[in-house]
Coordinates of C-alpha atoms and ligand atoms in Angstrom, one line a residue:
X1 CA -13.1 -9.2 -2.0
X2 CA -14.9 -12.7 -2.1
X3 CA -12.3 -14.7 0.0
X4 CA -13.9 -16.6 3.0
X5 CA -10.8 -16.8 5.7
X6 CA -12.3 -18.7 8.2
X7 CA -12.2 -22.0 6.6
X8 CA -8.6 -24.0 6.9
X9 CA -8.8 -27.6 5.6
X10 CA -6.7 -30.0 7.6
X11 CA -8.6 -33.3 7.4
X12 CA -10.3 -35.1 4.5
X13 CA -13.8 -34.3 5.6
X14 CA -13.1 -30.6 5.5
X15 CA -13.2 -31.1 1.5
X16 CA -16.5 -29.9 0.2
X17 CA -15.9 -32.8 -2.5
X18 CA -16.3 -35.2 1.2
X19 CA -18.8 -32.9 2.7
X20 CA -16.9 -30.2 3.9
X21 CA -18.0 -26.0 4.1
X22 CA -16.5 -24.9 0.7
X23 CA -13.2 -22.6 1.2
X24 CA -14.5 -19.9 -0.1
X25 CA -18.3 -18.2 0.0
X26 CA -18.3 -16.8 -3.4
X27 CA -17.0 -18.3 -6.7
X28 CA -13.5 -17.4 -8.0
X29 CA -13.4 -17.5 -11.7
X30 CA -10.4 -17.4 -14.4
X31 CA -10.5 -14.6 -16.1
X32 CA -12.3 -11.9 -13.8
X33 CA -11.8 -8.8 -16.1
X34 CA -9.5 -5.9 -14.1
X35 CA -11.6 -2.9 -14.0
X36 CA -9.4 -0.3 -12.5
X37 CA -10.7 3.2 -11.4
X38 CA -14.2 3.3 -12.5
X39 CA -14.5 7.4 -12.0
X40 CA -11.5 8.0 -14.6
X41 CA -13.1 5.3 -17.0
X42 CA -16.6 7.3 -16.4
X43 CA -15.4 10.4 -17.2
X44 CA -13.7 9.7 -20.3
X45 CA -17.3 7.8 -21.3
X46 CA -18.5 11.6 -20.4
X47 CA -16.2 13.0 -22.5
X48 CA -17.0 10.8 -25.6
X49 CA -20.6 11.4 -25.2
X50 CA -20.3 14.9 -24.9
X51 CA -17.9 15.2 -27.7
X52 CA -20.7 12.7 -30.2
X53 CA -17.7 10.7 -31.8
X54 CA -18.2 7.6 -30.9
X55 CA -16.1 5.1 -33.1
X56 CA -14.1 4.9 -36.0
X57 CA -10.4 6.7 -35.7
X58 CA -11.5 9.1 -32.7
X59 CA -8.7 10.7 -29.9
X60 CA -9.1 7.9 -27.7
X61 CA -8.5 5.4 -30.0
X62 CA -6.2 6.9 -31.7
X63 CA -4.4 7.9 -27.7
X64 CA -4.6 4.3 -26.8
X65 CA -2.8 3.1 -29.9
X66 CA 0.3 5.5 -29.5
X67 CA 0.7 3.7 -25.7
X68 CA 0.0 0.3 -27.2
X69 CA 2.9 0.8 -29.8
X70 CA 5.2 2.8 -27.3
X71 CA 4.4 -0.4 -24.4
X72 CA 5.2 -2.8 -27.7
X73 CA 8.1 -1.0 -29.0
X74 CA 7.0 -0.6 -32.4
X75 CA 6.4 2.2 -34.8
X76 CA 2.8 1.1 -35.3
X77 CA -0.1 0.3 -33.8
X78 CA -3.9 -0.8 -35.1
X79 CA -6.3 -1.2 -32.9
X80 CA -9.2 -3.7 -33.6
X81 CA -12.4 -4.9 -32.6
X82 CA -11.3 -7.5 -31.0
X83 CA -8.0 -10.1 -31.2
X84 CA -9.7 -12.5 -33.8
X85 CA -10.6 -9.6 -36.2
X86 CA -6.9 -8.7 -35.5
X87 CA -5.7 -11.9 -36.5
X88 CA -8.2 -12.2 -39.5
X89 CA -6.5 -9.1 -41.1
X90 CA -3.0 -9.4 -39.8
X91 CA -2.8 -12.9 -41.6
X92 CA -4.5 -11.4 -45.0
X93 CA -2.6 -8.1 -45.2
X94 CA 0.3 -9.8 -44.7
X95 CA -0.7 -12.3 -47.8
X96 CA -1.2 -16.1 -46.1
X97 CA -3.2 -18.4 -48.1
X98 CA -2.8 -22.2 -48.4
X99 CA -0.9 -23.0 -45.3
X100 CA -0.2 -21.7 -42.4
X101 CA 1.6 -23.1 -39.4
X102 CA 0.2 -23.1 -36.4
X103 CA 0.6 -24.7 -32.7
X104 CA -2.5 -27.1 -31.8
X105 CA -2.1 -25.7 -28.3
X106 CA -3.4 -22.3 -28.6
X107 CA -7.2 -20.7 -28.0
X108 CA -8.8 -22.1 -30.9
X109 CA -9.3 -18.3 -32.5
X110 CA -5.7 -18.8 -33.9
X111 CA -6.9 -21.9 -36.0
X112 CA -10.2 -20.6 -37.2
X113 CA -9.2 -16.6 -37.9
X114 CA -7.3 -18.8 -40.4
X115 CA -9.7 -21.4 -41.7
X116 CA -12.3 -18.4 -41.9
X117 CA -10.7 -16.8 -45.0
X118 CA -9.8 -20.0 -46.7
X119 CA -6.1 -20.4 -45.0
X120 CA -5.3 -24.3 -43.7
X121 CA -4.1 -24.4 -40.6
X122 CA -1.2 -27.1 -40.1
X123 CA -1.3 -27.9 -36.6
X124 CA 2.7 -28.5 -35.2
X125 CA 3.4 -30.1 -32.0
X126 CA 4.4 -28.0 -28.8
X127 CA 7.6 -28.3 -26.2
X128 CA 6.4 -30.3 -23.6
X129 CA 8.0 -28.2 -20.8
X130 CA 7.3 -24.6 -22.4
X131 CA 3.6 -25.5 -23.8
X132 CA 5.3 -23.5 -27.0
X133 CA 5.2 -24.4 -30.6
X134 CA 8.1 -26.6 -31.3
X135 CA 10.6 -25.1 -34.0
X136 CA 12.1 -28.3 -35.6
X137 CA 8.8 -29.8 -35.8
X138 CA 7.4 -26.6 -37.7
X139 CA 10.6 -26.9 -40.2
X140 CA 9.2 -30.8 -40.6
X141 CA 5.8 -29.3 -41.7
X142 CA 6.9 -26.9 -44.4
X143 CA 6.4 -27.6 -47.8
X144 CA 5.4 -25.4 -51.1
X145 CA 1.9 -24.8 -49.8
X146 CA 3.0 -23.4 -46.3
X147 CA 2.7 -19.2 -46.8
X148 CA 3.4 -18.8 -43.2
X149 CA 4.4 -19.6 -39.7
X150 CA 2.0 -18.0 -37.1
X151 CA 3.7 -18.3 -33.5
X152 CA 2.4 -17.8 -30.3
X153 CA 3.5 -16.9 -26.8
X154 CA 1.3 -18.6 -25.0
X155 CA 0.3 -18.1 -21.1
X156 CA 2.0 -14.7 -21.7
X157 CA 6.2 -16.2 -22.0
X158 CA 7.7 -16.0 -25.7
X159 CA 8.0 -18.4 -27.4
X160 CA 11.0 -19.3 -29.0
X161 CA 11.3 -16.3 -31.2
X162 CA 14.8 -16.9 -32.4
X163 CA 14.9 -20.5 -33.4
X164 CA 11.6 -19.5 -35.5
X165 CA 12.8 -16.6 -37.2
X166 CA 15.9 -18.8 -38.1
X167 CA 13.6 -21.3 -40.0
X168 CA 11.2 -18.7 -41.6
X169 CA 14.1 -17.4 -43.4
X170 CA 15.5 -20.4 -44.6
X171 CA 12.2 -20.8 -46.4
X172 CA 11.6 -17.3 -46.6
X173 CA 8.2 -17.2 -45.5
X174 CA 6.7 -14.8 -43.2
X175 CA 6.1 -15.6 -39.3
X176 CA 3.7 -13.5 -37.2
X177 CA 2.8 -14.1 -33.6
X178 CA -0.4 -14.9 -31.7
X179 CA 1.0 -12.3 -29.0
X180 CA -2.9 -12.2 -27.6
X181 CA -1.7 -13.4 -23.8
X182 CA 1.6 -11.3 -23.7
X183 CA 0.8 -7.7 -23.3
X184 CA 3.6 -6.2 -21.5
X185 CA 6.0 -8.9 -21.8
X186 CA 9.8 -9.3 -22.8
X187 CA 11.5 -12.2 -24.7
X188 CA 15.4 -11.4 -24.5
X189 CA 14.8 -8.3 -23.0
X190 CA 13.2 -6.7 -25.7
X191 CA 9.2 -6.1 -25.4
X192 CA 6.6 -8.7 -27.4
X193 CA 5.4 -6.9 -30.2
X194 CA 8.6 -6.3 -32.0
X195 CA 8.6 -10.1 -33.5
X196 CA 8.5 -11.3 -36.6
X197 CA 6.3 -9.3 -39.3
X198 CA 3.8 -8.2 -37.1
X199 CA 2.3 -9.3 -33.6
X200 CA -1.3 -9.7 -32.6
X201 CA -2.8 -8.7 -29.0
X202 CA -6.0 -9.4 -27.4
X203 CA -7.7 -7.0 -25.2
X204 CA -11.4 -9.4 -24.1
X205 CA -12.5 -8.8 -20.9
X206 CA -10.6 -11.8 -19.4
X207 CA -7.0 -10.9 -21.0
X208 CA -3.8 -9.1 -18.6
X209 CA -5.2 -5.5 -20.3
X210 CA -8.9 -5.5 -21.6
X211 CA -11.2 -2.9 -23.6
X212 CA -13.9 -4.9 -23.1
X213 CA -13.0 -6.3 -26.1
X214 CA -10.6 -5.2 -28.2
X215 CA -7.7 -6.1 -30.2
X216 CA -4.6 -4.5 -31.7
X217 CA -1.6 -5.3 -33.9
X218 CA 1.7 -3.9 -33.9
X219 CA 4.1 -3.9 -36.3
X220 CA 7.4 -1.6 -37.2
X221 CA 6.2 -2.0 -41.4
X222 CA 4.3 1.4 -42.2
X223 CA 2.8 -0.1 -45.2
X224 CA 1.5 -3.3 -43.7
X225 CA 0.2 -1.3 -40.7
X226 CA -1.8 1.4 -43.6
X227 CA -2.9 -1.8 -45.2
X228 CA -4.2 -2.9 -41.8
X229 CA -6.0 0.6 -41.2
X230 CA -7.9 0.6 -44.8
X231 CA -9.0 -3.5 -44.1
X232 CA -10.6 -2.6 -40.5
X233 CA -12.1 0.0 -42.5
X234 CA -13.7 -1.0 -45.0
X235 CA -11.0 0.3 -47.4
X236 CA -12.0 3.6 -47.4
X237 CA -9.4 5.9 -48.4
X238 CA -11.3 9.1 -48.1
X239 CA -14.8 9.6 -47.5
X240 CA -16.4 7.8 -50.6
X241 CA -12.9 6.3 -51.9
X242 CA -12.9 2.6 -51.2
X243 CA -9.1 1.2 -52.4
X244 CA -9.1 -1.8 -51.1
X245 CA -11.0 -4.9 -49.8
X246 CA -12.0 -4.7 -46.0
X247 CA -14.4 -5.4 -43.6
X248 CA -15.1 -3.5 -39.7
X249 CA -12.6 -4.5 -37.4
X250 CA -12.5 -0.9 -35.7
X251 CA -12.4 -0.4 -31.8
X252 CA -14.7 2.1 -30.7
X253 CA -14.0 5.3 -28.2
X254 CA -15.4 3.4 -25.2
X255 CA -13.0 0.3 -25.4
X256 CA -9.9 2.8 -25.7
X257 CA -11.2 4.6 -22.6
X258 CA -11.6 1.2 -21.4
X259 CA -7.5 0.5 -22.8
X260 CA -6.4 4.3 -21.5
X261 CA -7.8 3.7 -17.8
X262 CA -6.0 0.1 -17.3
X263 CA -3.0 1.2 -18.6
X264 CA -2.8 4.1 -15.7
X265 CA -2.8 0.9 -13.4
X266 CA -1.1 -1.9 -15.5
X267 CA 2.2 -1.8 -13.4
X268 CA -0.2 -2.5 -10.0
X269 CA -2.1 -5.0 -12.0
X270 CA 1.0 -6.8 -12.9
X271 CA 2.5 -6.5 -9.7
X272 CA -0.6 -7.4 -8.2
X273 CA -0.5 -10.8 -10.5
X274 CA 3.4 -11.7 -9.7
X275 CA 2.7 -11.7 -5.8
X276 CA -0.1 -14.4 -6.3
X277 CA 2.3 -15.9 -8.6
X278 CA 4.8 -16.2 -6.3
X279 CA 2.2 -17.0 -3.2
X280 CA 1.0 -20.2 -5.7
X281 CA 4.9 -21.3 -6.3
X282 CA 5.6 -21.2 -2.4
X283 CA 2.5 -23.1 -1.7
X284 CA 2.4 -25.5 -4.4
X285 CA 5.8 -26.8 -4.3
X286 CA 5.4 -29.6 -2.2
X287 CA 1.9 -30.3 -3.4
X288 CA 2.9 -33.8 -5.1
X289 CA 1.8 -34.6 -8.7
X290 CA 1.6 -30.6 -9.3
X291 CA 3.6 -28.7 -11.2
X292 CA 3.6 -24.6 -11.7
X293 CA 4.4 -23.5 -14.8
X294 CA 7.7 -21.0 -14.2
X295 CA 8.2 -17.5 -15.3
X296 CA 11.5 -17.6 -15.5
X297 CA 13.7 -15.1 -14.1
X298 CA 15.4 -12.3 -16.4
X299 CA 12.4 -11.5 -18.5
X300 CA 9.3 -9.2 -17.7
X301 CA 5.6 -11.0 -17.7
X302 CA 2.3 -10.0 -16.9
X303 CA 1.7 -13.4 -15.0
X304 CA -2.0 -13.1 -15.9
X305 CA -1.7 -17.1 -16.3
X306 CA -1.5 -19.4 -13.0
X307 CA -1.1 -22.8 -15.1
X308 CA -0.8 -26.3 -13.4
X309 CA -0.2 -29.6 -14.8
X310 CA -1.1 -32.7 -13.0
X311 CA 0.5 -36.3 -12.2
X312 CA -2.2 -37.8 -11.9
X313 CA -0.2 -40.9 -11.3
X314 CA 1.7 -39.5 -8.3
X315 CA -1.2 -37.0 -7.1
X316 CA -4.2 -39.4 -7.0
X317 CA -6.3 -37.6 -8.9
X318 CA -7.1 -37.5 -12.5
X319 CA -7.2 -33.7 -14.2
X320 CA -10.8 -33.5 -14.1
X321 CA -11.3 -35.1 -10.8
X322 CA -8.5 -32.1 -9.2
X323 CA -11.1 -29.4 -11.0
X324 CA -13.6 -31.2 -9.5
X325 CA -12.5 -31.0 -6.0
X326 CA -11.5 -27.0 -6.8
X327 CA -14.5 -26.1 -7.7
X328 CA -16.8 -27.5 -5.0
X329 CA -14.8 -25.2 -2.9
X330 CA -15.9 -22.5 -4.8
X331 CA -12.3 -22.0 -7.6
X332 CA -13.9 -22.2 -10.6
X333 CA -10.3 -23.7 -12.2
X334 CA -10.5 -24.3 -15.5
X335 CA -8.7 -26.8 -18.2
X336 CA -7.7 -24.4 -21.1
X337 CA -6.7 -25.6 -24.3
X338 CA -8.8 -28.8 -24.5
X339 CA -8.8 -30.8 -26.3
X340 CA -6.6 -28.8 -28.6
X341 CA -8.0 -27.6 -31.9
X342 CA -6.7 -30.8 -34.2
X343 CA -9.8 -32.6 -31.8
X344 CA -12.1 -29.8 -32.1
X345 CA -14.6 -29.0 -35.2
X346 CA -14.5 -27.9 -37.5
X347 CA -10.8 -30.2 -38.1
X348 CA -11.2 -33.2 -36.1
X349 CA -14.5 -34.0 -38.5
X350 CA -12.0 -33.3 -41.6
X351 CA -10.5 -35.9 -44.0
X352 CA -7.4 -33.7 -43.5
X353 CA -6.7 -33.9 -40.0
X354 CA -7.8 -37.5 -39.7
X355 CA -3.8 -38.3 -39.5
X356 CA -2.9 -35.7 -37.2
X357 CA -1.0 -37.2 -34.1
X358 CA 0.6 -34.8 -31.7
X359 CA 1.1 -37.3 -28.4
X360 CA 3.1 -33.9 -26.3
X361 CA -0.1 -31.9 -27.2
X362 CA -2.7 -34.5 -26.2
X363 CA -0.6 -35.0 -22.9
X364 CA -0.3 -31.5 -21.7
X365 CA -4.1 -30.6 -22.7
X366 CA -5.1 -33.7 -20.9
X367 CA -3.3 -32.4 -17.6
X368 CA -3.2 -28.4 -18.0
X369 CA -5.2 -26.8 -15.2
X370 CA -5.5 -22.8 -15.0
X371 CA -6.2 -21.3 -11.2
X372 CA -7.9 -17.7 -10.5
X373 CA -5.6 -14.8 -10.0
X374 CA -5.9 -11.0 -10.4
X375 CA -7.2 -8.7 -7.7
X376 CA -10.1 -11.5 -6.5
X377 CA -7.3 -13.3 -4.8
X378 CA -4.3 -12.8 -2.4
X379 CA -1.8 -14.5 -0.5
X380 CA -4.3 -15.8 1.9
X381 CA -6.8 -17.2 -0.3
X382 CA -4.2 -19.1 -2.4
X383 CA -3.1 -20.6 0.9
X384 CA -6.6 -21.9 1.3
X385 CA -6.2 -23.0 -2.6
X386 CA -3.1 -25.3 -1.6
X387 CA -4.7 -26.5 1.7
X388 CA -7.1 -28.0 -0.7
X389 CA -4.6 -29.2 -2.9
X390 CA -2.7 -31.0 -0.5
X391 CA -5.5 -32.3 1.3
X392 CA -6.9 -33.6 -1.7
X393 CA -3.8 -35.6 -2.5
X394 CA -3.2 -36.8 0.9
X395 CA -6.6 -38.2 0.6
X396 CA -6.6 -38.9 -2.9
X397 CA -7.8 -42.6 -2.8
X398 CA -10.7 -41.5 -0.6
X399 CA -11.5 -38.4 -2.5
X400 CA -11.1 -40.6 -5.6
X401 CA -13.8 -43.6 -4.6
X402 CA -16.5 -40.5 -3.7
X403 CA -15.5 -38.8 -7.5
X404 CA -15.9 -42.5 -9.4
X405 CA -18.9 -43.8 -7.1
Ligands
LIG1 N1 -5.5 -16.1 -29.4 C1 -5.4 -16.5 -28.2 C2 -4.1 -17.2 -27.8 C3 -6.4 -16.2 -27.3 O1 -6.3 -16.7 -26.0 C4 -7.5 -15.5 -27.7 C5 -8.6 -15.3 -26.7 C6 -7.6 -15.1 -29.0 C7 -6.5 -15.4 -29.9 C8 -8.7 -14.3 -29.5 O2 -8.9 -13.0 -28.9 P1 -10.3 -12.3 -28.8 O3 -11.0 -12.4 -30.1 O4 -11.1 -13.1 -27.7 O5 -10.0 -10.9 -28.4 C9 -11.8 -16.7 -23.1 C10 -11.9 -15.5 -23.9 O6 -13.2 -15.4 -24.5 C11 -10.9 -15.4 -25.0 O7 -10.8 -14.0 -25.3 C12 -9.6 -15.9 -24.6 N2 -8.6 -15.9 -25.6 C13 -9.7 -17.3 -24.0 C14 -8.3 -17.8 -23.6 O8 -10.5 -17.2 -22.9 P2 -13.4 -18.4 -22.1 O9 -14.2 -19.4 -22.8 O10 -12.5 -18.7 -21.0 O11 -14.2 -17.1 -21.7 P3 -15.4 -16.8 -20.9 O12 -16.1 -15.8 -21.6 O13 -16.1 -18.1 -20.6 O14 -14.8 -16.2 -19.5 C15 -14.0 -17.0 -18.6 C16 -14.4 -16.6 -17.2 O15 -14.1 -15.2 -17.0 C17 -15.8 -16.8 -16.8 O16 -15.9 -18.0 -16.1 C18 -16.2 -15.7 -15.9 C19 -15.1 -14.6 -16.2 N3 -15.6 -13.4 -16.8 C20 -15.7 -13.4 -18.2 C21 -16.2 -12.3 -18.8 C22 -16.3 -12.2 -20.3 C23 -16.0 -12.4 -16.0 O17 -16.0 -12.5 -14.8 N4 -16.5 -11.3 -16.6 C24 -16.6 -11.1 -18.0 O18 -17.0 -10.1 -18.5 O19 -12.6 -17.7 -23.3

């Protein structure tokens, strides 16, 4: 545990940014991987040594997709290389070419596992209050080149799977879901996973559930998910029989054993994550200028996510200047999906993005800040987190002249 107790900050100077001793000795990141117990994951890496089958379709894999699919609620599960890969061969099995609908808010791997095999993506404008891709604006966007709609449940809440399914059909398109945050999840009670044609999961080191990295998608369609298996293979049917186009997007044995282990602890891990959640919401709430994006009551999240948007004209402090002030006391926040990928290259250099305006997008990137959770912090150490925060805007005009010098 790297939290430093002794430091409480109740006057400007006790602000690293002013001079202070930082809050805490070691640096918090977003995104320290879980590891869970290291002796269980060791002796399955035993196991697979001893055994000499390493990769492609061994037990463990094929053990950690059955709890993947039973966790999702589908009938299928294919586990990948990695969420990109997944999303590469989701999106082509399923047939997308020309374009496909995307939110501008998202990692940028949702964008390029499309641009990468030829697919446009159209970037669509978000809810401002969810972060989530905005369903009227994506029915704006269709026209006879759109092959798809690919959704996605960002910081780990659905998105708003109803209201997209409604205006898939009416075009009669297929919609898929970046489900890469939202391991373990409901929307409407019913697990993430089950949507659309098929959902996509990441498992990197920094997601809810990792495998190092890893990726899966899950689907209830038996021949989209046999399609799947022969593309992250290659195509090989049989031992020399190659059917079909593919490429290697196979997880190995030691990232299932990686999967298997964290899944014996996933219900600590999230519970684990919704007591800093709710330690951030009691502390934050009269931080003003700084808002916690909810998980609302009523569904089931793995609250991997501790996202913040800043005021910056009622806190003080611009975005950058608040992550500023974090991390000299040693929380390494982070701003996460900026600038969004319509200002990022490949597309922001493109003649066909040169037009793209999404004003709700620009605004939330602009003010989106993302805090450290998982098993690196606890109640007490996110108490130290909104000391700083509220000393920082108490003093923001102070804190701001030192920033801007
Ligand atoms: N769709 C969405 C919506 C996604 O968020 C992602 C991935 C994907 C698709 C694609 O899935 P994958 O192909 O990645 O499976 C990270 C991850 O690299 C990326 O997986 C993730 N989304 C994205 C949201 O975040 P960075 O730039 O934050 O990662 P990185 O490597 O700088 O790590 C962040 C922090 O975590 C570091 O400051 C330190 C800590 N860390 C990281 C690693 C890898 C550790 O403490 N240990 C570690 O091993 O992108």
């Amino acid at each position: 545990m790297t939290v430093a107790r002794t430091i409480r900050k109740t006057s400007a100077s006790d602000l690293a940014v002013l001079g202070g001793t930082p809050a805490f000795t070691a640096p918090l990141h977003v995104g320290r991987p879980n590891v869970g117990n290291t002796e269980a994951f060791l002796a399955r890496v035993k196991d697979i040594l001893d055994r000499e089958w390493l990769t492609n379709n061994g037990p463990y894999v094929t053990e950690f997709e059955e709890k993947i699919a039973e966790l999702a609620g589908t009938k299928h599960c294919v586990a990948m290389a990695n969420g990109t890969v997944a999303l590469e061969i989701a999106t082509r099995a399923l047939g997308l070419r020309g374009e496909v609908i995307v939110p501008a808010f998202t990692f940028v791997a949702t964008a390029h596992a499309l641009m990468w095999q030829g697919i446009r993506p159209v970037f669509c404008e978000i809810d401002k209050r969810t972060h989530h891709i905005d369903p009227d604006a994506v029915d704006a966007l269709i026209n006879q080149h759109t092959s798809g709609i690919l959704g996605v449940h960002l910081w780990g809440r659905g998105c708003r799977v109803d209201a997209l399914a409604a205006v898939a059909r009416r075009h009669g398109i297929p919609l898929m879901f970046d489900a890469c945050h939202a391991l373990g999840a409901t929307w409407g009670g019913k697990a993430i996973g089950g949507f659309g044609r098929c959902e996509v999961f990441s498992f990197h080191a920094t997601k809810f559930l990792n495998t190092l990295e890893g990726g899966a998608v899950v689907t209830d369609d038996a021949e989209l998910a046999e399609k799947m298996r022969l593309m992250r293979n290659f195509g090989f049917a049989g031992e020399d029989r190659v059917v079909h186009l593919g490429t290697n997007g196979k997880m190995n044995e030691i990232s299932a054993a990686m999967g298997l282990t964290l899944l014996e602890d996933r219900e600590n891990f999230q519970r684990l994550n919704e007591r800093n959640y709710l330690a951030y919401r009691e502390e934050l709430a009269a931080v003003p200028g700084v808002e916690l994006l909810q998980y609302p009551a009523g569904e089931r999240y793995n609250y991997q996510y501790i996202v913040l948007t800043i005021d910056e004209n009622v806190f003080g402090l611009t975005r950058d200047e608040t992550i500023t002030v974090l991390r000299a006391e040693n929380v390494l926040a982070r701003r996460y999906f900026y600038p969004g990928c319509h200002r990022m290259k490949p597309y922001s250099a493109m003649h066909e993005y040169a037009h793209v305006r999404l004003p709700v997008t620009d605004d939330v990137a602009r003010r989106v800040v993302v805090l450290p959770t998982g098993p690196q912090v606890d109640p007490e150490g996110i108490a130290r987190i909104g000391d700083v925060l509220r000393q920082a805007a108490r003093h923001a005009p102070r804190v701001a002249a030192q920033l801007r010098q």
